[in-house]
Short mmCIF file of C-alpha atoms in Angstrom, two decimals:
data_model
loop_
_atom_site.label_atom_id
_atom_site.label_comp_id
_atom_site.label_asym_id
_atom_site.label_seq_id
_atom_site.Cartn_x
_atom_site.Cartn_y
_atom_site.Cartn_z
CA UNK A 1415 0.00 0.00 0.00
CA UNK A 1416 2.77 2.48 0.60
CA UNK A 1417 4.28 2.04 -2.37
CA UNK A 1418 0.99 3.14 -4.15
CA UNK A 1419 0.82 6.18 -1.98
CA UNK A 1420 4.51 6.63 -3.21
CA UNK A 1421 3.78 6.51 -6.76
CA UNK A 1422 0.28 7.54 -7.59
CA UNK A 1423 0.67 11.31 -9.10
CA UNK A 1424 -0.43 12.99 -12.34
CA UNK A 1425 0.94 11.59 -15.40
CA UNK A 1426 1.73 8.35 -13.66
CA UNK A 1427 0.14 5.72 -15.71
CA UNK A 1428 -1.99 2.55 -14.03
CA UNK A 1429 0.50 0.61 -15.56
CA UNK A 1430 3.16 1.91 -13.76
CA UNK A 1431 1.36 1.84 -10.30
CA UNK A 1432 0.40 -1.63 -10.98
CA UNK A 1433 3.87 -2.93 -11.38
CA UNK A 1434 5.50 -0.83 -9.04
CA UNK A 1435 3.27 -2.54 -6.39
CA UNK A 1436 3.52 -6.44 -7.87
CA UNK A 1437 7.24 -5.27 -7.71
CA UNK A 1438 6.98 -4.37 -3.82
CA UNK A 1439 4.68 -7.57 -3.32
CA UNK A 1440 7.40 -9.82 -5.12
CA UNK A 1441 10.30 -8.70 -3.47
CA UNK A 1442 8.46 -9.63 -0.18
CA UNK A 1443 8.29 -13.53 -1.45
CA UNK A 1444 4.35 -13.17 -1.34
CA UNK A 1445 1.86 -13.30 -4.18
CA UNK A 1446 -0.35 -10.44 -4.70
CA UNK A 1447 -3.64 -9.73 -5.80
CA UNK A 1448 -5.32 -10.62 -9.02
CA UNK A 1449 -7.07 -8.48 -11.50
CA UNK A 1450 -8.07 -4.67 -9.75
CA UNK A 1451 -5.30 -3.09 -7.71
CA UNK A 1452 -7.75 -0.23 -7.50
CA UNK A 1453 -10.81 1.77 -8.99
CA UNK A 1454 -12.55 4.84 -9.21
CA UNK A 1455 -14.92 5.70 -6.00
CA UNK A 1456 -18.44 6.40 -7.79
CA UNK A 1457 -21.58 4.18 -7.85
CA UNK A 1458 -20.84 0.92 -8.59
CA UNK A 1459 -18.28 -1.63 -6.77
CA UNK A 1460 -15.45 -1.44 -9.29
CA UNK A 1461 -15.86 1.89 -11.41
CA UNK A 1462 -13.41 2.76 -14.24
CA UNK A 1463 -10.83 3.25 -15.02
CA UNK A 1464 -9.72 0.84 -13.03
CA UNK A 1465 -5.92 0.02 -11.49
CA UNK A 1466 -4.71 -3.26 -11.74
CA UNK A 1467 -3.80 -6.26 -14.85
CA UNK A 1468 -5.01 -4.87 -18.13
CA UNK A 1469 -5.70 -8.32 -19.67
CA UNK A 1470 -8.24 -9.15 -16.45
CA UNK A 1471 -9.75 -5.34 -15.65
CA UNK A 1472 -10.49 -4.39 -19.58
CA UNK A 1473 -9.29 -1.16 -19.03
CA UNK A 1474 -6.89 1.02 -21.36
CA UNK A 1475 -3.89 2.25 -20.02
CA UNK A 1476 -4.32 5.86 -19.01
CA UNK A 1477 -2.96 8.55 -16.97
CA UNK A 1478 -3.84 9.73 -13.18
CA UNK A 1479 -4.85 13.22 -13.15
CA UNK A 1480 -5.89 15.44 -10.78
CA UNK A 1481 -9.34 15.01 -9.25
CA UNK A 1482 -9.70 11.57 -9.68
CA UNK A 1483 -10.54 9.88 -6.35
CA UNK A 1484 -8.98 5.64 -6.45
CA UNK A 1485 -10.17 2.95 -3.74
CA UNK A 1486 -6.49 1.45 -4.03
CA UNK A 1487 -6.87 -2.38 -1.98
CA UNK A 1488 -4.26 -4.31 -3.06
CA UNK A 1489 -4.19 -8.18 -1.86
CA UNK A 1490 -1.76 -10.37 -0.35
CA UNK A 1491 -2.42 -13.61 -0.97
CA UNK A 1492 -0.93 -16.53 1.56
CA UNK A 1493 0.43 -19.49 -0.43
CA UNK A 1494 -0.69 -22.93 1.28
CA UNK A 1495 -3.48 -21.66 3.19
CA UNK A 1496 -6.01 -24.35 3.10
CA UNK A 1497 -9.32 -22.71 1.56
CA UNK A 1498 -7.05 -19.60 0.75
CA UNK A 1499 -5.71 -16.91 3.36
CA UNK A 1500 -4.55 -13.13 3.08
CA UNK A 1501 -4.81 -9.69 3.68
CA UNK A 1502 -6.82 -6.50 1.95
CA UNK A 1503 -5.77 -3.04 2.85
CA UNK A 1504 -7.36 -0.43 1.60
CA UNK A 1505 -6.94 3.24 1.30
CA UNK A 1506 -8.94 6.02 -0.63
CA UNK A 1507 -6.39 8.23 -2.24
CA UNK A 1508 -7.30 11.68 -3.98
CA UNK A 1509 -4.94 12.45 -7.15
CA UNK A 1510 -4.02 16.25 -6.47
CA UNK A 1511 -2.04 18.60 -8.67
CA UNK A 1512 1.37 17.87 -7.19
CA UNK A 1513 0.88 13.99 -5.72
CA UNK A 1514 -2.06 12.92 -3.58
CA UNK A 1515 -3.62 13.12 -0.62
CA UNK A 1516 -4.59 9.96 1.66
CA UNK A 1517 -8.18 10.18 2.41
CA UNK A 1518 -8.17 7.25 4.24
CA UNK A 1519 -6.95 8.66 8.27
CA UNK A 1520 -6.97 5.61 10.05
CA UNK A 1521 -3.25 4.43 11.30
CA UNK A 1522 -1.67 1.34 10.05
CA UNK A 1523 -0.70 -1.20 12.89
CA UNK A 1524 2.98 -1.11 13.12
CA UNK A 1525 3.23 -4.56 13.88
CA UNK A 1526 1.61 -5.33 11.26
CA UNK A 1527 4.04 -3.44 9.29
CA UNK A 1528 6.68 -5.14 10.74
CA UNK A 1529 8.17 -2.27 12.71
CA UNK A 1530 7.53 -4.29 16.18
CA UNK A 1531 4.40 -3.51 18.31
CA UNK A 1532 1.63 -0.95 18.28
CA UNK A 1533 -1.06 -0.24 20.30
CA UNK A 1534 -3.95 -1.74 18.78
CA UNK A 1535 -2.14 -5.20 19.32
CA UNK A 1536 -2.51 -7.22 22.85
CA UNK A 1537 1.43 -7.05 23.38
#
């Protein structure tokens, strides 16, 4: 997820932001997420453009500009799981006219995050 908030600016394509973050993912040994990285906030549950594989969203590569509003949730898939295992953070992020804003204000857990313990965690 940080890497997202890292790269998503104007003229950043959702090419880009897609492999930058199945870079971050890989380099982690995990699997990631299949299909939508991200997609517009509107009406329906995934609107376009969309973030994420172009062969399994549809979409046409395109640029971010300013304005547009992304629900960015990549997934972190668990290999060997039985009946599958993972994690989905997600983060609204607002594309502004020199990077973007984080709409989303709730903390990440830092153990989580593997920086050692936090509060919201029983240690």
């Amino acid at each position: 997820m940080l890497t997202a908030h890292e790269v998503m600016k104007p003229g950043i394509t959702n090419v880009e932001v897609n492999r930058r973050v199945r870079e971050t993912i890989g380099k982690h040994g995990l699997t990631g997420y299949h299909g939508v990285l991200g997609h517009t906030i509107g009406v329906t549950a995934f609107d376009a453009p969309l973030i994420g594989e172009l062969a399994a969203t549809g979409e046409k590569e395109f640029e971010l500009k300013p304005g547009m509003t992304f629900s960015v949730e990549p997934t972190i898939t668990v290999p060997g799981v039985p009946g599958g295992g993972g994690v989905r953070i997600e983060d609204c992020v607002l594309i502004t006219e020199t990077g973007n804003e984080v709409l989303s204000k709730a903390p990440y857990c830092d153990k989580l995050l593997g920086k050692g313990g936090c509060i919201c965690c029983a240690d």
